[in-house]
Coordinates of C-alpha atoms and ligand atoms in Angstrom, one line a residue:
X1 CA -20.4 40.4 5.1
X2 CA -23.2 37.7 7.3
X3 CA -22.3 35.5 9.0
X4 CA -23.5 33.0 6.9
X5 CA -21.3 34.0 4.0
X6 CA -18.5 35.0 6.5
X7 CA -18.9 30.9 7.8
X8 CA -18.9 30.2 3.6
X9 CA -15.7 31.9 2.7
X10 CA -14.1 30.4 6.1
X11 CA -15.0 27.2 4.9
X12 CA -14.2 27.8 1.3
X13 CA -10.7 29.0 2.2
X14 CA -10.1 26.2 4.3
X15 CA -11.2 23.6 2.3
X16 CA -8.3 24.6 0.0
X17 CA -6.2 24.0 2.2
X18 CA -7.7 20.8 3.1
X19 CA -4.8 18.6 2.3
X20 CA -2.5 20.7 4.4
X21 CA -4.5 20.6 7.5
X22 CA -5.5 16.9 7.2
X23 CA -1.6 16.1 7.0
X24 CA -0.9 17.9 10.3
X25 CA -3.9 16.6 11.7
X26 CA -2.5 13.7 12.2
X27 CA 0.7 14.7 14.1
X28 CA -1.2 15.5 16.9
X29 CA -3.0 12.3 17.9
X30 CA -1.6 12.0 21.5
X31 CA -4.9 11.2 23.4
X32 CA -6.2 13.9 25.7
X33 CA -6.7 13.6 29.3
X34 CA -9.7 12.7 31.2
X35 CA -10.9 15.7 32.9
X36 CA -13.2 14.3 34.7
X37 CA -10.6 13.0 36.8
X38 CA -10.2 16.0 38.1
X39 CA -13.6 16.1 40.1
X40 CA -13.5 15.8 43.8
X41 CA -9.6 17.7 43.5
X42 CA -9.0 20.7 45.4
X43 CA -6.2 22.9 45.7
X44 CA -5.9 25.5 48.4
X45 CA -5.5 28.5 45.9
X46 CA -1.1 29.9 46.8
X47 CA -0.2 32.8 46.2
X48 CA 2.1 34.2 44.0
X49 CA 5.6 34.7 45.4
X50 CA 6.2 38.3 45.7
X51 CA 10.0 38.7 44.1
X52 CA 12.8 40.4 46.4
X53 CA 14.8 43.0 45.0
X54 CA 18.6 41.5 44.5
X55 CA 20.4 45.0 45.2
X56 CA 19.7 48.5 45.4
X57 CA 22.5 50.6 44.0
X58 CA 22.3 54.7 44.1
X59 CA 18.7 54.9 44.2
X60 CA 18.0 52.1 41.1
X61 CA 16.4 49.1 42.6
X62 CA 17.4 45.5 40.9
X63 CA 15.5 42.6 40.5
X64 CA 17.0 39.4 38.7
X65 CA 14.8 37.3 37.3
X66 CA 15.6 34.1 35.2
X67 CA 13.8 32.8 32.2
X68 CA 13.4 28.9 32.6
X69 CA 12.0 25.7 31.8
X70 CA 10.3 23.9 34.5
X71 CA 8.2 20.5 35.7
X72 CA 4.5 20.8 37.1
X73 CA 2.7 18.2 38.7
X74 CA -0.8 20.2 37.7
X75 CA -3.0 17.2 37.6
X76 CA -2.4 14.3 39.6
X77 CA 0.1 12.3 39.6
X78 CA 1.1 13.8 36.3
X79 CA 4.3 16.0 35.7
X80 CA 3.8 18.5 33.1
X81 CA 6.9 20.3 31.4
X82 CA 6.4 24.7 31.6
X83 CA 8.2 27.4 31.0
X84 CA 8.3 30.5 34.3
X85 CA 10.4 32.7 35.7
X86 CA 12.3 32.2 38.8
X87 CA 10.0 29.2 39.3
X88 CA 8.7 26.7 37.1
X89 CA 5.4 28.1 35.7
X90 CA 4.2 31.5 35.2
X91 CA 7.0 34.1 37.5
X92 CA 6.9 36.0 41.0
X93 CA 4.9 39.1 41.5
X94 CA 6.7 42.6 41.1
X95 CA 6.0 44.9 43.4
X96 CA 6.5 48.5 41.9
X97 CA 6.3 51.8 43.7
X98 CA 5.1 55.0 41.3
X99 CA 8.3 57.0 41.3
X100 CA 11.0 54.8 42.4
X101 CA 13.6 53.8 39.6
X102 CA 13.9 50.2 39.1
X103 CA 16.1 48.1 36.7
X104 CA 15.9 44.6 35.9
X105 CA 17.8 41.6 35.1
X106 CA 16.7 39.3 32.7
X107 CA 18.8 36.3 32.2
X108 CA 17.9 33.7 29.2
X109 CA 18.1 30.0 30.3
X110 CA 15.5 28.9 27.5
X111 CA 16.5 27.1 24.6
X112 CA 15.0 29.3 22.3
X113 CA 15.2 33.9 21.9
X114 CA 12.5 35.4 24.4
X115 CA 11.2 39.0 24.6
X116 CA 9.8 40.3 28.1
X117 CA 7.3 42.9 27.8
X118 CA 5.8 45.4 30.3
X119 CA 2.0 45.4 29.0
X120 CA 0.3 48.1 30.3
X121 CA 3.4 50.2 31.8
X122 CA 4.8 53.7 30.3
X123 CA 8.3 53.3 29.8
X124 CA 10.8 54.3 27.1
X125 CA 10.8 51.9 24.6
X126 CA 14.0 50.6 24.2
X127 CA 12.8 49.0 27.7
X128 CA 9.4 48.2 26.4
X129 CA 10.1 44.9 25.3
X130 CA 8.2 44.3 22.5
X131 CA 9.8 42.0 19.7
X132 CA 13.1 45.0 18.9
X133 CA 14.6 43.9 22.6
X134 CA 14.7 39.9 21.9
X135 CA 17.6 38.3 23.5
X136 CA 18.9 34.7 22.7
X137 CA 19.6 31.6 24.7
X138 CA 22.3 32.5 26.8
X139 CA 22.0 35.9 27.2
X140 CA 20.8 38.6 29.3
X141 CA 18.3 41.8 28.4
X142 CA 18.3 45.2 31.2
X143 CA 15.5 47.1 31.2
X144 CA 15.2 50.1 33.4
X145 CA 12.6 52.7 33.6
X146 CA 11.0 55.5 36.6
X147 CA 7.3 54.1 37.7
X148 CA 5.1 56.3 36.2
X149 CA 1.7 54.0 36.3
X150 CA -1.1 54.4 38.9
X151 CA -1.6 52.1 41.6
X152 CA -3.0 48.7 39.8
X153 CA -2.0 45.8 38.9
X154 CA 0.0 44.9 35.3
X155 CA 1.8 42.0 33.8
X156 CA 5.1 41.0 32.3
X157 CA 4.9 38.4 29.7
X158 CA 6.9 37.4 26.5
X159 CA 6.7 39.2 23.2
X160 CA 8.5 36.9 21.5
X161 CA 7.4 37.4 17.5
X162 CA 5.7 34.1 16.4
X163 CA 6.5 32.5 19.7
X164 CA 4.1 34.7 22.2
X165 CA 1.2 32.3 22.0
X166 CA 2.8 29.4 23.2
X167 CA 5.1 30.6 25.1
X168 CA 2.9 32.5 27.0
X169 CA 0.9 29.5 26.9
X170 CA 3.6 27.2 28.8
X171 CA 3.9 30.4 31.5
X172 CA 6.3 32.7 30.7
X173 CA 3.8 35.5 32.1
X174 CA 3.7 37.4 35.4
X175 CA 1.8 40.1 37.7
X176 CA 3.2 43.6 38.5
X177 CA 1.3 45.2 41.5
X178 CA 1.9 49.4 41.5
X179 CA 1.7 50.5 44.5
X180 CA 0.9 54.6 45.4
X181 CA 2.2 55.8 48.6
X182 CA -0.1 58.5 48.6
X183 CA -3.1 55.8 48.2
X184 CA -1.5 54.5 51.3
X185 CA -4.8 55.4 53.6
X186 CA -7.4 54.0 51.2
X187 CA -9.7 52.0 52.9
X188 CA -10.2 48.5 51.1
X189 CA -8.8 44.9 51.2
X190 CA -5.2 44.7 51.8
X191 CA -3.9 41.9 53.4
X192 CA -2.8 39.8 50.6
X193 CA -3.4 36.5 50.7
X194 CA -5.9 37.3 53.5
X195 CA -8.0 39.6 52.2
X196 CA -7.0 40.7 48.9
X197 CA -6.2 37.8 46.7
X198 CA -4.3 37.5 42.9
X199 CA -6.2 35.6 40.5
X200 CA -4.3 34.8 37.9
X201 CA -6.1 32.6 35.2
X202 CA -5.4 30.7 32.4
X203 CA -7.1 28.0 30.7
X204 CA -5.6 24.7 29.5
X205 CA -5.3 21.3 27.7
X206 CA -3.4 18.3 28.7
X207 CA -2.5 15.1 26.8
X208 CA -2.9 12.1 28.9
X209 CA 0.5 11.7 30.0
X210 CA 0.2 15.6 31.3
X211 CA 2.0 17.1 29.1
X212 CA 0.1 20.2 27.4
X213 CA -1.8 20.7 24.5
X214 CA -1.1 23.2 21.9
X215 CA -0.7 22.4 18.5
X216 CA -0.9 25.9 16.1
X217 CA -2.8 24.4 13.6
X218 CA -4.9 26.4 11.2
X219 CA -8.2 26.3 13.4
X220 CA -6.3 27.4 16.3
X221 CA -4.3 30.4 14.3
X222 CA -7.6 31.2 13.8
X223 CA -9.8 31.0 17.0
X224 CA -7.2 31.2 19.4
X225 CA -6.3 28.1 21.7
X226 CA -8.7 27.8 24.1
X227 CA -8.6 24.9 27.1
X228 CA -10.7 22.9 28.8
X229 CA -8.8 22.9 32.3
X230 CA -8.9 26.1 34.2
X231 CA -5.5 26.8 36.4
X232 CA -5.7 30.0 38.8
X233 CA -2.2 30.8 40.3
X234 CA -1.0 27.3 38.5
X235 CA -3.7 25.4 40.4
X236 CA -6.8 23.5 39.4
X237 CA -10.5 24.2 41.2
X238 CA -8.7 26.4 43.4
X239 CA -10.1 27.6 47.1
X240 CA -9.8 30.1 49.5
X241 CA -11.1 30.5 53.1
X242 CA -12.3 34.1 53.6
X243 CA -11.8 35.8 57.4
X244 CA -13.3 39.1 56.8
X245 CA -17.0 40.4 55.2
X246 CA -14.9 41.4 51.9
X247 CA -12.4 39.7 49.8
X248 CA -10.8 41.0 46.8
X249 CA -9.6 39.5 44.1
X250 CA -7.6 41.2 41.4
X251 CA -8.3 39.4 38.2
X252 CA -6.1 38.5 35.8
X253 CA -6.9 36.5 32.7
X254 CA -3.6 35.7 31.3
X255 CA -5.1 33.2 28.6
X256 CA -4.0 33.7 24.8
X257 CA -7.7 33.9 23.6
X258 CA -10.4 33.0 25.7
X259 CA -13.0 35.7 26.4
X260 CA -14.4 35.2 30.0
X261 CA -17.6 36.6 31.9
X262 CA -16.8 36.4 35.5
X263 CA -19.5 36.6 38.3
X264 CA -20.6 34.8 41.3
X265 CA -22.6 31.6 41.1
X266 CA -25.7 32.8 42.9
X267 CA -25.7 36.5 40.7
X268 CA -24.5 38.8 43.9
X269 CA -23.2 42.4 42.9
X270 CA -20.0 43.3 43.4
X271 CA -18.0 46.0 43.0
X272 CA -15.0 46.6 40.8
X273 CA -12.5 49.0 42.1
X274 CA -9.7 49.3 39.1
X275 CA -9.7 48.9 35.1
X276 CA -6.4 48.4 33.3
X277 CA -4.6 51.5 34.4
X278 CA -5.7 51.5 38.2
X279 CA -8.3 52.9 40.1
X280 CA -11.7 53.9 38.6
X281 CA -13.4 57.5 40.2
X282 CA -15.6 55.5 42.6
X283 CA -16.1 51.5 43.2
X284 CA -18.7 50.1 40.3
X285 CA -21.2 47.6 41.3
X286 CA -21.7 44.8 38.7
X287 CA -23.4 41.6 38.9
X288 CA -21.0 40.3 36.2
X289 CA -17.5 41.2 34.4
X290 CA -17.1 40.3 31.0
X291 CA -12.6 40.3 30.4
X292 CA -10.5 39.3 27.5
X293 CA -6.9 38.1 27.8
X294 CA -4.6 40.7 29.3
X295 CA -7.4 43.4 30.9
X296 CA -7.4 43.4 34.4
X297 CA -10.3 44.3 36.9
X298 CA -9.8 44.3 40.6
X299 CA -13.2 43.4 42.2
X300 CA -14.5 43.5 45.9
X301 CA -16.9 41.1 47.1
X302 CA -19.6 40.3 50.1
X303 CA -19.4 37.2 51.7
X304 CA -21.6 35.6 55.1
X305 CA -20.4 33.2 57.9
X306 CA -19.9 29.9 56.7
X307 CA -21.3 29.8 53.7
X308 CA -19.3 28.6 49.9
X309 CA -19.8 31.1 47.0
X310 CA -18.1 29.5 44.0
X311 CA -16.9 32.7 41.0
X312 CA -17.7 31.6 37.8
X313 CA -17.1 32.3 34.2
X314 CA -19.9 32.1 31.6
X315 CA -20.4 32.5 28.0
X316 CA -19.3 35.7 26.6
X317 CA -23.2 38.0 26.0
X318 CA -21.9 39.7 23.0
X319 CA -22.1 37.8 19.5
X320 CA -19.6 35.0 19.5
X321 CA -21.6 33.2 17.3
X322 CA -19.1 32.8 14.6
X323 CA -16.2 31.7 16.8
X324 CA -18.7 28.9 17.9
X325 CA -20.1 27.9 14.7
X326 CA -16.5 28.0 13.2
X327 CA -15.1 25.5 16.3
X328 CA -18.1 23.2 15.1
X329 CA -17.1 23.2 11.7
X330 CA -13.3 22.4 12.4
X331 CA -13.9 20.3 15.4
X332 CA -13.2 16.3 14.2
X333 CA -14.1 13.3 16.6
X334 CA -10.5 13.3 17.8
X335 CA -10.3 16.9 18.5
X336 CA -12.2 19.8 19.8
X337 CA -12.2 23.0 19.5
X338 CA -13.5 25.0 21.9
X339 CA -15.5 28.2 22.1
X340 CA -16.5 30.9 24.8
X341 CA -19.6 29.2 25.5
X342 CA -18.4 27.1 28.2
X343 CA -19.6 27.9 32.3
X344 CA -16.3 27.4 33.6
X345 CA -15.8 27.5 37.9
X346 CA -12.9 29.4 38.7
X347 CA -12.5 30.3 42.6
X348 CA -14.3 28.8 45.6
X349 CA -15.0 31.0 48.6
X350 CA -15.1 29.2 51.8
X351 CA -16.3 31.9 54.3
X352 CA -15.3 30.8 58.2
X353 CA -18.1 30.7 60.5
X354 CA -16.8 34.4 62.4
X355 CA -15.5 36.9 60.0
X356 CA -14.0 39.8 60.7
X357 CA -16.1 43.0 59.8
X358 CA -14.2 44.7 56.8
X359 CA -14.7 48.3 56.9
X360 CA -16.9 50.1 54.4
X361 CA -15.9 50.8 50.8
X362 CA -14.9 54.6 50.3
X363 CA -17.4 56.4 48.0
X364 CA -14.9 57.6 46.0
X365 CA -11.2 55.7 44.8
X366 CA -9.8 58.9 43.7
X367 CA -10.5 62.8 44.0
X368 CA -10.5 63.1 40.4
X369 CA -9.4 60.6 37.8
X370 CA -6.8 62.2 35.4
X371 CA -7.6 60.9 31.6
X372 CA -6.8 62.0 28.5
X373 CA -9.1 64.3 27.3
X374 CA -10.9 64.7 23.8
X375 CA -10.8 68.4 24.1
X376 CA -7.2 68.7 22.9
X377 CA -7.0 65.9 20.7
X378 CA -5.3 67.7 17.3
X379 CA -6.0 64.5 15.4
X380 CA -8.1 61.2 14.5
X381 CA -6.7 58.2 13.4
X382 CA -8.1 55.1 11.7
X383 CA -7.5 51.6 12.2
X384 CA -9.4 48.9 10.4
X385 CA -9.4 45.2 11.5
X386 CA -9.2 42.8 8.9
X387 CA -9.2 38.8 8.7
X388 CA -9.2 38.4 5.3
X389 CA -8.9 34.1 5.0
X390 CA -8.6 34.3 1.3
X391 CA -5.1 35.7 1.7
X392 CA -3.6 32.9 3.5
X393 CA -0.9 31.3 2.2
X394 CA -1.4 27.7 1.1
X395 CA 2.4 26.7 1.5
X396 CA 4.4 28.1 3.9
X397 CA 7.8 27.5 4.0
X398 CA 7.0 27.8 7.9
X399 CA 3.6 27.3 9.5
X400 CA 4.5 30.0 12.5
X401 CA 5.8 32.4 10.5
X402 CA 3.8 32.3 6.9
X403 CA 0.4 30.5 7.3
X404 CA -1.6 33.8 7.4
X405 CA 1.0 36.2 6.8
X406 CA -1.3 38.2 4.5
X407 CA -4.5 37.5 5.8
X408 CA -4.4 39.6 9.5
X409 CA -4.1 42.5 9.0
X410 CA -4.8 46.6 10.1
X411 CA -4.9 48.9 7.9
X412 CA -4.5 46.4 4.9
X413 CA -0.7 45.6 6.3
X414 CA 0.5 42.9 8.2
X415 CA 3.4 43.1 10.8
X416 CA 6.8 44.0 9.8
X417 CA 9.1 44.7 12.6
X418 CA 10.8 46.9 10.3
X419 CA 7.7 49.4 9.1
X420 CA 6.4 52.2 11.6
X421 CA 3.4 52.4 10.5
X422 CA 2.1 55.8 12.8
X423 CA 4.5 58.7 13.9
X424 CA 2.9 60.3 16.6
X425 CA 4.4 64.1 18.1
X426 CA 5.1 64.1 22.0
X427 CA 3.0 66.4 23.6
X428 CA -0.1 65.4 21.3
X429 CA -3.5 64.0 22.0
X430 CA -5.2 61.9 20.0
X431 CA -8.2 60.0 19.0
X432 CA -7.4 56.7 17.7
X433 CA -11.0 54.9 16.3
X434 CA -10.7 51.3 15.5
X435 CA -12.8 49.6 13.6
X436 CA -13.5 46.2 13.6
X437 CA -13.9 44.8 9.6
X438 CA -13.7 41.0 10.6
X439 CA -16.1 38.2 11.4
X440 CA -14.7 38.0 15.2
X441 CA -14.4 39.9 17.8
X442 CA -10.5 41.5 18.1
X443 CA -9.5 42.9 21.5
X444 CA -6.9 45.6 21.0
X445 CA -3.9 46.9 23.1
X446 CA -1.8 49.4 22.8
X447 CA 1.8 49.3 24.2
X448 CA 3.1 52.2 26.4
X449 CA -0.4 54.2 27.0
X450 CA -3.0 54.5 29.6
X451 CA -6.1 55.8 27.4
X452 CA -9.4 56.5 27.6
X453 CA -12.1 54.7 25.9
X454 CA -14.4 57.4 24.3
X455 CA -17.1 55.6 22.8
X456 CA -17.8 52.9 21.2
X457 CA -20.0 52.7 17.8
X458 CA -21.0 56.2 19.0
X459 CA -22.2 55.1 22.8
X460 CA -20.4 55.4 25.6
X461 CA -18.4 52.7 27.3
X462 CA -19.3 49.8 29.6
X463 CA -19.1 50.9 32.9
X464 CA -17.0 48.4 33.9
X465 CA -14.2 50.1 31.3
X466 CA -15.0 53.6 32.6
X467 CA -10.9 53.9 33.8
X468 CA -8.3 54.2 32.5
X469 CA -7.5 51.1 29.7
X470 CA -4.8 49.4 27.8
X471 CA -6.8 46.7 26.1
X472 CA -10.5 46.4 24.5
X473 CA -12.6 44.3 23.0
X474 CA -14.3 44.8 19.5
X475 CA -17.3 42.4 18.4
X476 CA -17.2 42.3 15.1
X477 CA -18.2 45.7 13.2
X478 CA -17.1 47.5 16.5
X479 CA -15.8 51.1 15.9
X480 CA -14.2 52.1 19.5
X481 CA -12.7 55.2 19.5
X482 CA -10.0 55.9 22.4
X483 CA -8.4 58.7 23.5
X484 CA -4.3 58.8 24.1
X485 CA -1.7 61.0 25.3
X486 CA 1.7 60.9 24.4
X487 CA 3.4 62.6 27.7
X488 CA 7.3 61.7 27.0
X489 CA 9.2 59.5 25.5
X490 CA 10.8 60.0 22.7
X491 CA 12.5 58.0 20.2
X492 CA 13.1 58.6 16.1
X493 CA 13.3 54.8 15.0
X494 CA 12.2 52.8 17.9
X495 CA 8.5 52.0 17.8
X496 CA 6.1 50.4 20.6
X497 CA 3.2 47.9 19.1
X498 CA -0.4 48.1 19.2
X499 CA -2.4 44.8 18.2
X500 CA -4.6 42.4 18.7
X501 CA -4.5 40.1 22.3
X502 CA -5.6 36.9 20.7
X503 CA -2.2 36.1 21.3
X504 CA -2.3 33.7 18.0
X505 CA -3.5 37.1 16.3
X506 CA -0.4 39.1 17.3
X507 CA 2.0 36.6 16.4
X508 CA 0.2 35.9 12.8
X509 CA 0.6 40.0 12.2
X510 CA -2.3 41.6 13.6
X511 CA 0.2 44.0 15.2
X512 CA 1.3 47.6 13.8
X513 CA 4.0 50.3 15.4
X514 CA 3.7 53.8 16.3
X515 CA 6.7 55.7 17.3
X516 CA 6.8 59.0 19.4
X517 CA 9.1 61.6 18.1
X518 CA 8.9 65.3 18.2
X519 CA 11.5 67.6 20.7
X520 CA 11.2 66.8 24.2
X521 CA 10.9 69.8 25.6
X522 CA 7.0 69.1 23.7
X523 CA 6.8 66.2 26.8
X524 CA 3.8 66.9 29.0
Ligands
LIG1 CU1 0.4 42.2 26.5 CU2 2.1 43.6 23.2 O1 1.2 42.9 24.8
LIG2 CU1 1.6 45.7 26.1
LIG3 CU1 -7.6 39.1 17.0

C-alpha cells in the first residue's frame, strides 16, 4: 500500500472512531509545561548508583531490589510522581560478571502487578520475566540464572502486559553492565564516571504542575509516546567535564518509541565499540548512530582542551514520513504529537583545559567474534508485521487491553499469553526473516538470544549493527533476516517473547512466543 492510501485508511479508520477519541480528548486537558523554562538549566550529568550485592550465600550472589513509587523534582521547582527501583526513578546499575551465579530479589511495593525482564540476557525462562513471571502488589518474584552474556551493557525493565509502556515510561527500567574478566586488559575508557560514562535516555512530557504526560490514547497506541523533554540519567540538559582525550559513553535509549540519530554537534567521527550483545570485532568509526528504544551502542569519542562539544539527536534518515504526517493529522491545537523529526541536545562535553592523554584504541575488541552462523541453520522462518487499523475495535470494554487487539499483529495473530506460536529444538540454528507489512517502521526483539543480523532486504547490515544484536529496526517493507542459536534452555510450556519495542506496540499485541524444547543433552 502508499503512503498516501496508507495515510487514507489511517484516517478513514480513525474517523470512525471519531466520537470515541473526541470524548477522551477531553480528559486530558491539564495544560502542558513551558519548556522553554528550561533554558539556561543545567545539571551536572550523576551517575547511576551501582547496586551492592545484599549477601552471597554458597557461591549465588543476591541483590534485593525494591519496586517503588517515588517523587522527582525534574524541572524546577516542580515535584514529579515516578515509579524506580531502589530509588525514585529509573533503578541502580547491576554489575554482572560472565560466569558467576547470581539471584535476585524482587519485592513489589507498587500498587499495581509488575513483571521484571532481563532484555537482552540468556537465561532460563522461568527467570526471563516476560509477562508468565508477574507478581502482585505485595509480593516478591526470584529470579536466578549463571551469566552467560558477553561483556556489554543490558537492561532490566518491566514487562508488565498492557502496562509496559507506562510503566516503563514513569521509570521502572534499569542498566546491567557485564563484565569479562578475561577482557580485563582491554585498553579503553574505564573509569566510570570519569572516563566512561552511562547515558541513559529517555524522552518526556510534563503537565504544568510537573506531573507527567501520558495519556494512551488512540494516536499514541499508534505512534508511540514521544516527549518533548529529554532526561539522561533522570536529569535535564545534562553535562559532563571530560579529563582525558577520550570519553565513552554507553548509550542507552530507554524511551518507549522514539527513534534517535545520535552524533556530535560539529559532525566528528567516532567510534562505536559494542552493539547489543557486547563487543564488535574491531572499534567502528561513525559520524552518526541511528538507535531505537532498547538497542545499546557503546561509543568512544575525541575531545580537545577546553573546548564544549554538545551530542545530539537528529531526525531519524530512513522514511518516517508516515509517523510524521500521521502526528500532523492527529495533532489538535491543545495537543501535539510528536515525531522523530525533532534535533534534540542530549549531553554536553566540557573538556578541561589539561587532559589526560587516553591511550590509543586497540585495533581489534576481540580475537574473533563468535556469532551464529548461517551455515548450520536447518531452517527459515517467517514473520510478517502487520498494522492492520481497520481491525481495531470501536468499543472496548477496556482501552489498554482491547483498542487494537486485532489490529497488531505477526503472523496474522495478536498476543495471547496462552498460544506458543514457534517451537524451536535446542541445539538448532535458525534463520528467522521478518518482514515488515506495515506503514511504520517496527523495531523487533527477541527475548533470550544474542543473534546475528544476516541481511537486510537482501544487503548486508549497517555497520553500526555488525555485532551481536537483540533488537532491530524495520522501515516499513523491511525484510531482515537474522540468524539465532538456541544453545540451552529448555522448557516444554514456558515460552520467551519476541516483538515489537514500540513499547505501546508490545503491549497492544505485537508480541509472539517461541519456546525451546528438544532433550538437553541436544544443548550446544
Ligand atoms: Cu526489552 Cu520483551 O523486552
Ligand atoms: Cu527482552
Ligand atoms: Cu511496532
Amino acid at each position: 500500500m502508499g503512503r498516501t492510501a496508507a495515510l487514507l485508511a489511517a484516517t478513514t479508520a480513525l474517523s470512525t472512531l471519531g466520537s470515541f477519541w473526541a470524548k477522551e480528548a477531553k480528559a486530558f486537558r491539564l495544560p502542558m509545561y513551558d519548556t522553554s523554562l528550561l533554558e539556561g538549566v543545567s545539571n551536572k550529568l550523576p551517575i547511576p548508583p551501582i547496586l551492592e550485592p545484599s549477601r552471597e550465600v554458597e557461591g549465588v550472589i543476591e541483590f534485593d531490589i525494591e519496586c517503588q513509587w517515588g517523587e522527582v523534582e525534574f524541572l524546577p521547582g516542580l515535584k514529579t510522581q515516578t515509579m524506580g527501583m531502589n530509588s525514585p526513578y529509573l533503578g541502580p546499575l547491576i554489575p554482572l560478571v560472565k560466569g558467576k551465579y547470581y539471584r535476585f530479589n524482587f519485592y513489589n511495593n507498587l500498587p499495581e502487578q509488575t513483571a521484571i525482564h532481563w532484555h537482552g540476557m540468556h537465561v532460563p525462562p522461568e527467570h526471563d520475566g516476560g509477562v508468565h513471571q508477574a507478581f502482585d502488589p505485595g509480593e516478591s518474584w526470584h529470579p536466578e540464572f549463571e551469566v552467560k552474556n558477553n561483556e556489554g551493557v543490558y537492561l532490566y525493565h518491566t514487562h508488565h502486559m498492557h502496562r509496559t509502556a507506562e510503566e516503563a515510561y514513569y521509570g521502572l527500567a534499569g542498566g546491567i553492565v557485564v563484565l569479562d574478566p578475561e577482557l580485563a586488559d582491554l585498553q579503553i575508557p574505564k573509569g566510570l564516571g570519569v572516563d566512561d560514562f552511562p547515558i541513559v535516555i529517555q524522552d518526556k512530557s510534563f503537565h504544568a504542575d510537573g506531573s507527567l504526560q501520558y495519556d494512551l490514547d488512540i494516536p499514541t497506541m499508534l505512534l508511540g509516546h514521544r516527549g518533548d523533554v529529554i532526561l539522561v540519567n533522570g536529569v535535564v540538559n545534562p553535562y559532563i567535564e571530560a579529563t582525558t582525550t577520550f570519553v565513552k559513553l554507553r548509550l542507552v535509549p530507554v524511551g518507549g518509541a522514539r527513534y534517535w540519530c545520535f552524533k556530535f554537534e560539529d559532525g566528528r567521527p567516532f567510534y562505536q565499540l559494542t552493539t547489543d550483545g557486547g563487543y564488535m570485532e574491531k572499534p567502528v568509526k561513525l559520524t552518526e548512530i541511528p538507535m531505537t528504544p532498547a538497542e545499546r551502542a557503546e561509543i568512544v569519542v575525541e575531545v580537545q582542551p577546553g573546548e564544549t562539544l554538545n551530542l545530539i539527536s537528529v531526525p531519524w534518515e530512513q522514511n518516517h514520513e508516515y509517523i510524521r504526517d500521521l502526528a500532523e493529522l492527529m495533532s489538535t491545537p491543545e495537543r501535539t504529537y510528536l515525531d522523530d523529526s525533532q534535533t534534540l541536545k542530549i549531553l554536553e562535553i566540557r573538556a578541561a583545559d589539561e587532559l589526560e592523554q587516553s591511550p590509543p584504541l586497540p585495533e581489534r575488541l576481540l580475537e574473533t567474534l563468535v556469532m551464529p552462523d548461517e551455515a548450520n541453520a536447518v531452517r527459515e522462518r517467517e514473520f510478517v508485521i502487520e498494522m492492520d487499523m481497520m481491525d481495531m475495535n470501536e468499543n472496548p470494554g477496556d482501552a489498554r487491553t482491547a483498542r487494537f487487539s486485532q489490529a497488531l499483529k505477526i503472523n496474522g495473530k495478536t498476543f495471547d499469553k496462552d498460544r506458543i506460536d514457534e517451537y524451536c529444538m535446542v541445539g538448532d540454528t535458525e534463520i528467522w526473516a521478518f518482514t515488515n507489512a506495515s506503514s511504520m517502521p517496527h523495531n523487533m526483539h527477541l527475548h533470550d538470544l544474542s543473534f546475528k543480523i544476516l541481511d537486510r532486504n537482501g544487503n548486508p547490515p549497517e555497520p553500526y549493527e555488525m555485532g551481536l544484536k537483540d533488537t532491530f529496526n524495520m522501515d516499513p517493507g523491511d525484510t531482515v533476516r537474522v540468524v539465532c542459536e538456541f544453545k540451552d534452555y529448555v522448557h516444554e510450556t514456558l515460552p520467551y517473547m519476541y516483538h515489537c519495542h514500540i513499547l505501546e506496540h508490545e503491549d497492544q499485541g505485537m508480541m509472539g512466543q517461541f519456546a525451546v524444547v528438544g532433550a538437553p543433552d541436544r544443548a550446544s
